[in-house]
Short mmCIF file of C-alpha atoms in Angstrom, two decimals:
data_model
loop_
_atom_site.label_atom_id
_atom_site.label_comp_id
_atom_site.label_asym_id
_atom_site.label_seq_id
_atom_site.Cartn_x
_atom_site.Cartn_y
_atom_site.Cartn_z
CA UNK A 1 12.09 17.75 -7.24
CA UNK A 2 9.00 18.48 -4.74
CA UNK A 3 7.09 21.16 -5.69
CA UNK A 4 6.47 24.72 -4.11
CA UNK A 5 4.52 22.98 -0.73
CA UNK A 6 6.46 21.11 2.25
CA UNK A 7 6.46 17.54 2.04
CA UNK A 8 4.79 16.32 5.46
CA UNK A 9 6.57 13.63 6.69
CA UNK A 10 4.92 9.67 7.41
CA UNK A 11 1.40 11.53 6.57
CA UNK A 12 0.43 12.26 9.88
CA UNK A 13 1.16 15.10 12.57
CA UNK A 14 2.01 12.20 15.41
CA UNK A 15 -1.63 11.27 16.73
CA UNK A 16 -3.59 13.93 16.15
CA UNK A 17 -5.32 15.31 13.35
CA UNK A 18 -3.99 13.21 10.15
CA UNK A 19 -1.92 14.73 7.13
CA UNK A 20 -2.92 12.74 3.75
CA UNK A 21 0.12 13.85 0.84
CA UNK A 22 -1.42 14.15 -2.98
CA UNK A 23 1.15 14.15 -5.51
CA UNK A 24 -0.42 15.69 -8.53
CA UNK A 25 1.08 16.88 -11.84
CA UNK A 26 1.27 20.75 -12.38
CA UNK A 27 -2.13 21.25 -14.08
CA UNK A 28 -4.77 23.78 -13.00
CA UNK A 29 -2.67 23.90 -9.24
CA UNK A 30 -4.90 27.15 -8.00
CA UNK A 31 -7.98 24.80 -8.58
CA UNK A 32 -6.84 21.58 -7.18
CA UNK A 33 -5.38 23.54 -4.19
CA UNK A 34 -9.24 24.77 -3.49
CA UNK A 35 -9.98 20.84 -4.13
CA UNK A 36 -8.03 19.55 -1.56
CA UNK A 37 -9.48 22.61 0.92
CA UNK A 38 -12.65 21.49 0.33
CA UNK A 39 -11.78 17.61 0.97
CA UNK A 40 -10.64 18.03 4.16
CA UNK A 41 -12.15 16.85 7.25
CA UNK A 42 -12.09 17.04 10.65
CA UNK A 43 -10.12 13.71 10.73
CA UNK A 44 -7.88 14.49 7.94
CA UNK A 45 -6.09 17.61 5.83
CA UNK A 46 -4.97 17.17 2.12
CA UNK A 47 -1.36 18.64 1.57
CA UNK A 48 -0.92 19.16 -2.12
CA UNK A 49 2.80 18.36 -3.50
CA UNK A 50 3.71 19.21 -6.55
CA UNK A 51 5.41 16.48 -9.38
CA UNK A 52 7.63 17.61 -12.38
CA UNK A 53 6.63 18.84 -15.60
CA UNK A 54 7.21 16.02 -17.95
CA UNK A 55 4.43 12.92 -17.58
CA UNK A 56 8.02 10.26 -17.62
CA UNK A 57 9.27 12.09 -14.76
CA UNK A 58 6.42 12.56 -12.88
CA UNK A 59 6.31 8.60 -13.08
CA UNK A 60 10.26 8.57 -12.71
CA UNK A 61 9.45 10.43 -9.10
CA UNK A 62 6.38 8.09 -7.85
CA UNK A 63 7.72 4.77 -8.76
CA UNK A 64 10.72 5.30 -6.81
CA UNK A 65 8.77 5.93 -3.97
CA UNK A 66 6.57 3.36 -4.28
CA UNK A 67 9.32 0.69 -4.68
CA UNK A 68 11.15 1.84 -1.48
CA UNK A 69 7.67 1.08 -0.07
CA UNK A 70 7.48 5.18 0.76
CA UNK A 71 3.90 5.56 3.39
CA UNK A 72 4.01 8.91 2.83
CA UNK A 73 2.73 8.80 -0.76
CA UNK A 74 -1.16 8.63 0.43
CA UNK A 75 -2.69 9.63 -2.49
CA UNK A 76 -1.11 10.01 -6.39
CA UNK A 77 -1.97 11.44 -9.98
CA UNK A 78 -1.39 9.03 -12.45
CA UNK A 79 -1.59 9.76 -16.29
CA UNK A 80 -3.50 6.27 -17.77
CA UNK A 81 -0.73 4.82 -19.24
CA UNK A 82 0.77 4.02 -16.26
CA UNK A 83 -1.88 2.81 -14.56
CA UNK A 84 -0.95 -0.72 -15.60
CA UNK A 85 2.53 -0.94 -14.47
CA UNK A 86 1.50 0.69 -10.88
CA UNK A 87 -1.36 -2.12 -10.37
CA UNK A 88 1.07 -4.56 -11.53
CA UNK A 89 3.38 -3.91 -8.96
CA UNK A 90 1.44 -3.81 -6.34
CA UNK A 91 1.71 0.01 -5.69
CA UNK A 92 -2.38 0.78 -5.65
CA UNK A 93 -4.36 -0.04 -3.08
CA UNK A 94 -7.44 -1.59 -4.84
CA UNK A 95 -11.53 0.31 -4.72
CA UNK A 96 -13.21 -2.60 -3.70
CA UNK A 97 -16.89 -3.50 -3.03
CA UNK A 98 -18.81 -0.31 -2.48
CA UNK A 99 -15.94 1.77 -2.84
CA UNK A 100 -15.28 0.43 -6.28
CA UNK A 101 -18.98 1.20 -7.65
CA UNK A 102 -18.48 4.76 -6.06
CA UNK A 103 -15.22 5.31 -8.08
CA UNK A 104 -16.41 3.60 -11.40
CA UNK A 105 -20.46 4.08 -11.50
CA UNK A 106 -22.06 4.17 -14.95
CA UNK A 107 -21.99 8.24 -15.03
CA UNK A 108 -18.42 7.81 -15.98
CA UNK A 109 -17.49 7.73 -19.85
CA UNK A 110 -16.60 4.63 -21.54
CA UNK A 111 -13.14 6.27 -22.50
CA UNK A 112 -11.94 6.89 -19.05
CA UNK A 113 -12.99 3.73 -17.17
CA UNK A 114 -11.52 1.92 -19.75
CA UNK A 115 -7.78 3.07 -18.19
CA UNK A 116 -9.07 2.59 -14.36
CA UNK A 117 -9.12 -0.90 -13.84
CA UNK A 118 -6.01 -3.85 -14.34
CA UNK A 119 -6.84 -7.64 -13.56
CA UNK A 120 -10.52 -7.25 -12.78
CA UNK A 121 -10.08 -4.56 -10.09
CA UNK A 122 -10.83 -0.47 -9.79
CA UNK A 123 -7.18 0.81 -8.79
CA UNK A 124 -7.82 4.61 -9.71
CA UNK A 125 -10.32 6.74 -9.74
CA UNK A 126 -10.82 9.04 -13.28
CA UNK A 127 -10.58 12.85 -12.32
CA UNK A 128 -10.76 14.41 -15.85
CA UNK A 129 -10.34 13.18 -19.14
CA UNK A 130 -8.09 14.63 -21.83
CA UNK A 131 -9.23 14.03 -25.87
CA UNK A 132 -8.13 15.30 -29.04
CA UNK A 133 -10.15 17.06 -31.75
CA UNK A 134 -9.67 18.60 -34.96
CA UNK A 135 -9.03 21.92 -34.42
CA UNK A 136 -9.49 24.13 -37.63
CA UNK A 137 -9.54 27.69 -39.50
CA UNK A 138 -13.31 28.21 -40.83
CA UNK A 139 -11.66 29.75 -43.66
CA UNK A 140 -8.94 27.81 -44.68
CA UNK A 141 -11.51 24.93 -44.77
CA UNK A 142 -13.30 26.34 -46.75
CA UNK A 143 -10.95 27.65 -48.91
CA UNK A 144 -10.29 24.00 -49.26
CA UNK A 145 -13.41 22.39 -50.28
CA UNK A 146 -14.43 20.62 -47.18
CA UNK A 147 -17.78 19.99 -45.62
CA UNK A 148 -16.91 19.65 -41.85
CA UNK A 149 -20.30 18.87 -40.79
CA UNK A 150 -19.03 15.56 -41.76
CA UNK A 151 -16.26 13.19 -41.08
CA UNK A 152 -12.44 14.14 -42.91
CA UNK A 153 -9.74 12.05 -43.15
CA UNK A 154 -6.04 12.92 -42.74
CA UNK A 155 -5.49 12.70 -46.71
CA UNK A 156 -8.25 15.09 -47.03
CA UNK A 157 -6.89 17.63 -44.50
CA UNK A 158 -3.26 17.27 -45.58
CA UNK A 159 -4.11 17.81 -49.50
CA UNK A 160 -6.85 20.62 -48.33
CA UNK A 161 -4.05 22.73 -46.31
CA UNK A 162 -1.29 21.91 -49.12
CA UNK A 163 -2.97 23.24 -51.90
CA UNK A 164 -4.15 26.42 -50.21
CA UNK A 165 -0.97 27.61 -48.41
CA UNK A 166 -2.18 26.29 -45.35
CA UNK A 167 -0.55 23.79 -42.72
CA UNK A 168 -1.74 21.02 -40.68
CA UNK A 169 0.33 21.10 -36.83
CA UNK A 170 0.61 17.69 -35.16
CA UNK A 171 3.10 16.78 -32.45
CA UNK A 172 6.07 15.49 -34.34
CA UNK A 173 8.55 15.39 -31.51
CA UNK A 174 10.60 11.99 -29.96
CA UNK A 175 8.38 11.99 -27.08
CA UNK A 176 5.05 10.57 -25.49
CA UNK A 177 2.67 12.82 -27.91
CA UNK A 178 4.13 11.40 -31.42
CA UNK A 179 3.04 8.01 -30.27
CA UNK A 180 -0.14 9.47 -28.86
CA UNK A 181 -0.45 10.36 -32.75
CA UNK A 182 0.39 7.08 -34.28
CA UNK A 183 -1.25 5.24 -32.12
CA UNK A 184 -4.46 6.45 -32.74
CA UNK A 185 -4.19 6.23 -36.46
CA UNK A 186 -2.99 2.85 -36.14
CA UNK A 187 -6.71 2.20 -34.04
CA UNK A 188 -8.31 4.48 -36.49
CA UNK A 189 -7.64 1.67 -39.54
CA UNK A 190 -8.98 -1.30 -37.24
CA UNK A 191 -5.56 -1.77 -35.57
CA UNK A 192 -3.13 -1.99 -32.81
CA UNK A 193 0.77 -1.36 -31.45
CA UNK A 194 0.14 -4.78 -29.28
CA UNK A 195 -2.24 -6.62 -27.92
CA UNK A 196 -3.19 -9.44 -25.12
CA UNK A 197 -1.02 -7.05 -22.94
CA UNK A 198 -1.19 -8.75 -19.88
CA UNK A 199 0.80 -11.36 -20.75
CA UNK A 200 3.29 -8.08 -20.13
CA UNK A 201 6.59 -9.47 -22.08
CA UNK A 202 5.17 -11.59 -24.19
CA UNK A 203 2.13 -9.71 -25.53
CA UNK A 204 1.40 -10.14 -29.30
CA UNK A 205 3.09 -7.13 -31.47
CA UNK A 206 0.99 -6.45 -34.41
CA UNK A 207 2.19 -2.89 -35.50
CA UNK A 208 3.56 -4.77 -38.83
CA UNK A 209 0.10 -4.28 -39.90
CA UNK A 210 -2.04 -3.02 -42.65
CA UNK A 211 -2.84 -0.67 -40.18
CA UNK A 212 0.37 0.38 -39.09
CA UNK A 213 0.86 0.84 -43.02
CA UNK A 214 -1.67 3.33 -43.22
CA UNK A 215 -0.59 5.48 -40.60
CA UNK A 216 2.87 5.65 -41.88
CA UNK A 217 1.61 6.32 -45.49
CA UNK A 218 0.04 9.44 -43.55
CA UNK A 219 2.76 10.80 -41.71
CA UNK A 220 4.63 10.21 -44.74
CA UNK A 221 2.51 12.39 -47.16
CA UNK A 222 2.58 14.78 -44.23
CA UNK A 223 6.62 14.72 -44.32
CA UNK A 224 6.63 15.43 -47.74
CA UNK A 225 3.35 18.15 -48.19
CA UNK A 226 4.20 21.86 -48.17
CA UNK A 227 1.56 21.56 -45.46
CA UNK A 228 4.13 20.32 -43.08
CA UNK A 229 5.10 22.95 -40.33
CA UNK A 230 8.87 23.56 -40.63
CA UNK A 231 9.29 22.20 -36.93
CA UNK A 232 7.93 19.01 -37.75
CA UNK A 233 9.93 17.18 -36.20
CA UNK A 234 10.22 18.86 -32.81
CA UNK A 235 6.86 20.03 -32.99
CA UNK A 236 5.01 19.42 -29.95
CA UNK A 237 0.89 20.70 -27.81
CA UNK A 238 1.70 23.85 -27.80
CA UNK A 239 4.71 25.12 -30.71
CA UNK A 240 2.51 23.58 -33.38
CA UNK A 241 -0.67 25.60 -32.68
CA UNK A 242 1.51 28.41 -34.23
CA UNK A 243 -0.51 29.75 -36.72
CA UNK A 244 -4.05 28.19 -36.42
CA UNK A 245 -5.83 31.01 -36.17
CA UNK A 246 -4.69 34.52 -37.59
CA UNK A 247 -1.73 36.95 -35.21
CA UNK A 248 0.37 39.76 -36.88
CA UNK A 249 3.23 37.23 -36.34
CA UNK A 250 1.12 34.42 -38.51
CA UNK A 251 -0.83 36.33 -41.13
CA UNK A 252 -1.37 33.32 -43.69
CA UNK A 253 -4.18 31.16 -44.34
CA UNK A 254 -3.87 29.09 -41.45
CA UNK A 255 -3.86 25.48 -39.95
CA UNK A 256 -5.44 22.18 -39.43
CA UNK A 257 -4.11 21.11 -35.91
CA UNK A 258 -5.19 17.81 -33.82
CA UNK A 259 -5.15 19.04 -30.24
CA UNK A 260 -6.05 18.51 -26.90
CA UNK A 261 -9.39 20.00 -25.02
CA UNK A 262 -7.29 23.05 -23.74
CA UNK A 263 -6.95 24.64 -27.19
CA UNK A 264 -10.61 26.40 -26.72
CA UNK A 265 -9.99 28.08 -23.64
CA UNK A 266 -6.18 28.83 -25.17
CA UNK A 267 -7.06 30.47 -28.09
CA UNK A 268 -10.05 32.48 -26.64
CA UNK A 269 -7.53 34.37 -23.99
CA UNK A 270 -4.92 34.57 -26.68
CA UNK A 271 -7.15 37.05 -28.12
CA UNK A 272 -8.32 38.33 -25.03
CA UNK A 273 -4.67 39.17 -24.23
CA UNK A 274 -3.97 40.61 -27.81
CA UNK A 275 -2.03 37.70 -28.64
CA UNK A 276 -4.38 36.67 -31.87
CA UNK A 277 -6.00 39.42 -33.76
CA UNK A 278 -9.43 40.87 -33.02
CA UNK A 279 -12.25 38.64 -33.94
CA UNK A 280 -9.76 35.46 -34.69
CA UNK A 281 -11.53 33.12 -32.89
CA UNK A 282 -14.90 33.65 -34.97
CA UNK A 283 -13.17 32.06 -37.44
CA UNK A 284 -11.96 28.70 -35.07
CA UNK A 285 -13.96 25.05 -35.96
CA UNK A 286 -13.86 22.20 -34.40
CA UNK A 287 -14.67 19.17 -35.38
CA UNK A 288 -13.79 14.85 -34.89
CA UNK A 289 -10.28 13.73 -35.20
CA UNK A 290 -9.69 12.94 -38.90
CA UNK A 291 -9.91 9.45 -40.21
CA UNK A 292 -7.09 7.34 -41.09
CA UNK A 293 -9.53 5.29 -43.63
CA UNK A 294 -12.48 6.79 -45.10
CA UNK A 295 -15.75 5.65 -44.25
CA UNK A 296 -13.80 4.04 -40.82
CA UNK A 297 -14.59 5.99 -37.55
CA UNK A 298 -11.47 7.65 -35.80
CA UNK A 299 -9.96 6.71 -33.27
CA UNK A 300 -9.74 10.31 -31.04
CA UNK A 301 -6.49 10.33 -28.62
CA UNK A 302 -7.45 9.93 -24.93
CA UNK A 303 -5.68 11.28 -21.41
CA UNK A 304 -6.30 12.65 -18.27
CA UNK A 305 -5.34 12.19 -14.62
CA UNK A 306 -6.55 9.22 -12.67
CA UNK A 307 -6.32 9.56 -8.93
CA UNK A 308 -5.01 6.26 -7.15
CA UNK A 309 -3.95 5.20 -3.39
CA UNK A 310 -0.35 4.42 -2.01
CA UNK A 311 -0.27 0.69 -1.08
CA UNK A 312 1.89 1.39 1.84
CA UNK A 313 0.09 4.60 3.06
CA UNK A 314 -0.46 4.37 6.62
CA UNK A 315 -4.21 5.31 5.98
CA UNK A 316 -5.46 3.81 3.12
CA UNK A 317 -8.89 3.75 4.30
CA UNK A 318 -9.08 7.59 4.47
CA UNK A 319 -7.05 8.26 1.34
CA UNK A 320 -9.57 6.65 -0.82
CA UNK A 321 -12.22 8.55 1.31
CA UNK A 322 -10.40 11.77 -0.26
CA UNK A 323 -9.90 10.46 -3.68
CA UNK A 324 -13.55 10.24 -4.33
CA UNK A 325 -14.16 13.41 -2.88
CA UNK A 326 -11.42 15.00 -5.26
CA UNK A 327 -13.03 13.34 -7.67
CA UNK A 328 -16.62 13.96 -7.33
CA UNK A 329 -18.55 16.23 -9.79
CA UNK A 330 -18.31 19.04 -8.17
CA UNK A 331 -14.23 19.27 -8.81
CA UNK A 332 -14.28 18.25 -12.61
CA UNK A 333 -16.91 20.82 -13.07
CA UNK A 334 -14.34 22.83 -11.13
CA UNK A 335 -11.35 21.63 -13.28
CA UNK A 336 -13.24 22.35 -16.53
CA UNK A 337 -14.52 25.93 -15.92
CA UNK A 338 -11.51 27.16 -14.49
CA UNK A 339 -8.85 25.18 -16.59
CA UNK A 340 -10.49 23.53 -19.48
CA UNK A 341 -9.37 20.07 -18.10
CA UNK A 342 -12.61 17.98 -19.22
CA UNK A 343 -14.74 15.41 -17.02
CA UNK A 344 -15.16 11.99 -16.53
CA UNK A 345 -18.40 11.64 -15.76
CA UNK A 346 -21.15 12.51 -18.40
CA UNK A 347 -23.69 14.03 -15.95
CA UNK A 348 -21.22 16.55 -15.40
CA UNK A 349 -20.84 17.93 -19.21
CA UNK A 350 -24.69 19.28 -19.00
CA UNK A 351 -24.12 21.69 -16.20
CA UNK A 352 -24.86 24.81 -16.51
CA UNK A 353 -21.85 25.65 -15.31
CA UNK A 354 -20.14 24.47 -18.23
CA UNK A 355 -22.85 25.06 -21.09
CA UNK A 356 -22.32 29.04 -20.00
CA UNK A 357 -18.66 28.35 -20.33
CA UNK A 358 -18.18 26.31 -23.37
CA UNK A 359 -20.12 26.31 -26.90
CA UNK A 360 -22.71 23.04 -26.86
CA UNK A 361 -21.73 21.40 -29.81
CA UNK A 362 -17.81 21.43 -28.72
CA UNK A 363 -19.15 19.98 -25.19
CA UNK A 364 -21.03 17.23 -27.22
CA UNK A 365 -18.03 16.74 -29.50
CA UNK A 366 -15.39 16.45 -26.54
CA UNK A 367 -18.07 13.66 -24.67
CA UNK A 368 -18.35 11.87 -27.96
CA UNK A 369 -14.31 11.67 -28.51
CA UNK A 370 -13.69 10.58 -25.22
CA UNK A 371 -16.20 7.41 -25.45
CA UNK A 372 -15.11 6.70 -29.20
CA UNK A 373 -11.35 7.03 -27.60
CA UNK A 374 -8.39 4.41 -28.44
CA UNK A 375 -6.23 3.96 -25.66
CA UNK A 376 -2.85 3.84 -26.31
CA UNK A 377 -1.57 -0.56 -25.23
CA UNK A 378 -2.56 -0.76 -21.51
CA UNK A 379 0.61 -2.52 -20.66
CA UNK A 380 3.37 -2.93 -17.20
CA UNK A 381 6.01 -2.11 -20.11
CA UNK A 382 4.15 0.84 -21.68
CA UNK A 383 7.38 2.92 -20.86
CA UNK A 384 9.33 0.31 -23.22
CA UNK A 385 7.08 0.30 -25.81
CA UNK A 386 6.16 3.82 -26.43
CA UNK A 387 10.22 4.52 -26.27
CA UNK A 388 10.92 1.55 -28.88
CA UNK A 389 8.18 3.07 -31.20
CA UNK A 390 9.73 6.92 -30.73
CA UNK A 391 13.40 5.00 -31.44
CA UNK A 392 12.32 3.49 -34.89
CA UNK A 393 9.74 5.89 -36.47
CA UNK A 394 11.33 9.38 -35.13
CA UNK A 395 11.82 11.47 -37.51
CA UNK A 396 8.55 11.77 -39.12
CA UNK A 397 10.77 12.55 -42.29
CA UNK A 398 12.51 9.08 -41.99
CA UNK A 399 8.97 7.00 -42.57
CA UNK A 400 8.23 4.41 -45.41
CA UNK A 401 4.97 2.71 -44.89
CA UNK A 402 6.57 -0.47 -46.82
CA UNK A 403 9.73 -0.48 -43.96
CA UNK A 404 8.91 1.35 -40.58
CA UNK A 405 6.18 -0.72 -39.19
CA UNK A 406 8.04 -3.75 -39.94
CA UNK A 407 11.33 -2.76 -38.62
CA UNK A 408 9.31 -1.37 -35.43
CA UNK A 409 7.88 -4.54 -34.50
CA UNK A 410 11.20 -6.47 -34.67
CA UNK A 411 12.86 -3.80 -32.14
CA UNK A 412 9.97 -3.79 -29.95
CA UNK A 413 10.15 -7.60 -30.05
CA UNK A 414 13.67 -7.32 -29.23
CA UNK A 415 13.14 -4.81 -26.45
CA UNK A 416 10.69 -6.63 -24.57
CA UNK A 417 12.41 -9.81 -25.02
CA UNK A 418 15.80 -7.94 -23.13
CA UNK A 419 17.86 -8.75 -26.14
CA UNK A 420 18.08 -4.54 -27.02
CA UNK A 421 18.58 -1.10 -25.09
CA UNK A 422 16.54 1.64 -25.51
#
């Protein structure tokens, strides 16, 4: 379904002043709206339309398009993982030449070009960048034992939370975030889902791993700790920061939680709006997503929203005009003051814009997560293999490091080979 604006039909007005359409995905819409104002020319106006909820669905809606060759899709928000199967298809119209050093200079973090390019080519530009960090009750860490000044792993957190009456929220649901959670400890111990993924069907599974070992021997102890939240297995972003810091409907000890960049901003108006206790967010840390081997760097989660071009917009030219501009610095600065959504481009984090908004050290530590992130398998069948993982390791309850990881990789084998249904 097509948001609250009015699709314009064929992107134009019939001659005169152009139309360009943006999909983009329900995130910070007041701000983007402002965005697209500000885009504008005298040649051309940005119309804003609005995609579903759900990241599959958004990519449900755009690839249908696309394949019926739609020219009114001008420009497009794309979360990374899809990237791939877009370019693959043909559905991007490439940044080439100048255009591509405008939309991929060296001011943008390692993290986020890292999902903008497929087959030697630019085919989106980065907009903002999504990480994960350890999220964390001063107290209960304390309580615990552990010096967060320096790097924890998962063991340490799990055992920390358990043994104080404490819990440690993840997103244990059948859906994108549960593999946004394995795959990273799977990177995290030196390892991967798949690799050499262009070679699309036929790239080399390696999640029967000593790596994929160690992150089920994680989610595992998690399953079984007292420190698991009771909605483990539904959990997702936003039910499993229940409890982190303290409410008078969540007086206990507390949480560990991995989360995304939004949590800050989250927490700070929950208490704002009465929703935590007073003073509860004195008592919130921060600090790099765990480890899944000790002594071995994590792996921190990465997202975002890369802007690309329709291939069969009727003014391509233009449309990548307007997805730098809605790009530039002065919208992620935009996008991060007014909805926590964090930037691509380094230059951008020491604003003073956002060093009024945001502590320093939780800038630094969202910059350095971003350019230590592990993508999750840049792949045209990343839709295939994220729902063959969910299918074999979902529940979290139902994982045995000596089993799951094995059984995974045959069904994934199978599923990319045709020779299973999802």
């Amino acid at each position: 379904m097509i948001g609250s604006s009015v699709l314009t039909a064929c992107g134009s007005d019939g001659g005169g002043k152009v139309t360009l359409n943006w999909y983009i995905n329900p995130d910070a819409q007041e701000t983007v709206d402002k965005i697209a104002k500000n885009c504008s020319t005298d040649d051309y106006s940005i119309a804003v339309q609005l995609l579903p909820n759900n990241a599959t669905e958004q990519r449900t809606q755009l690839a249908r398009r696309l394949a019926a060759k739609d020219s009114s899709t001008d420009l497009m928000n794309l979360d990374p993982i899809f990237v791939p199967e877009f370019a693959s298809a043909g559905w991007l119209e490439p940044f080439v030449d100048d255009l591509s050093s405008q939309a991929l200079g060296e001011d943008v973090l390692a993290g986020a070009a890292a999902t903008a390019t497929w087959d030697g080519q630019v085919v989106v530009v980065p907009q903002w960048s999504n990480t994960q960090v350890l999220w964390y009750r001063k107290s209960l860490a304390e309580a615990a034992g552990l010096d967060m000044s320096k790097p924890v792993t998962w063991k340490q957190i799990i055992d920390g939370a358990a043994d104080n009456g404490g819990k440690v929220g993840v997103q244990g649901n059948k859906y994108e975030g549960y593999v946004v959670w394995i795959n990273s400890m799977i990177m995290g111990a030196g390892g991967n889902i798949v690799t050499d993924t262009e070679a699309g069907r036929d790239a080399k599974i390696e999640i029967d791993s000593d790596a994929g070992r160690d992150a089920a021997t994680i989610i595992k102890q998690l399953a079984d700790s007292k420190a698991a939240q009771a909605d483990l297995s539904v959990s997702n972003e936003g039910t499993s920061l229940a409890g982190l810091l303290e409410s008078k409907a969540n007086p206990g000890p507390g949480s560990f939680n991995v989360n995304w960049t939004f949590v800050y901003k989250n927490q700070v108006d929950a208490e704002a709006n009465g929703d935590l206790v007073k003073g509860a967010t004195k008592d919130l840390g921060w600090a790099r997503w765990p480890a899944t081997v000790e002594g071995e760097e994590s792996r921190p989660p990465i997202g975002g929203i890369q802007v690309g071009v329709g291939a069969y917009s009727k003014h391509t030219e233009m449309a990548q005009e307007a997805a730098l501009c809605v790009t530039n610095s002065d919208a992620q600065e935009a996008l991060a003051v007014e909805a926590g959504l964090f930037p691509s481009r380094g230059s951008v984090y020491e604003s003073k814009a956002l060093t009024d908004a945001f502590p320093e050290d939780l800038l630094a530590l969202f910059r350095e997560s971003i350019d230590a992130a592990g993508p999750r398998p840049q792949s045209p069948y990343y839709s295939q293999i994220s729902s063959a993982v969910q299918s074999v390791w979902h529940p979290p309850s139902s994982v045995e490091p000596d089993k799951t990881p094995e059984e995974s990789a045959k069904f994934l084998s199978d599923v990319l080979a045709g020779k299973r249904l999802l």
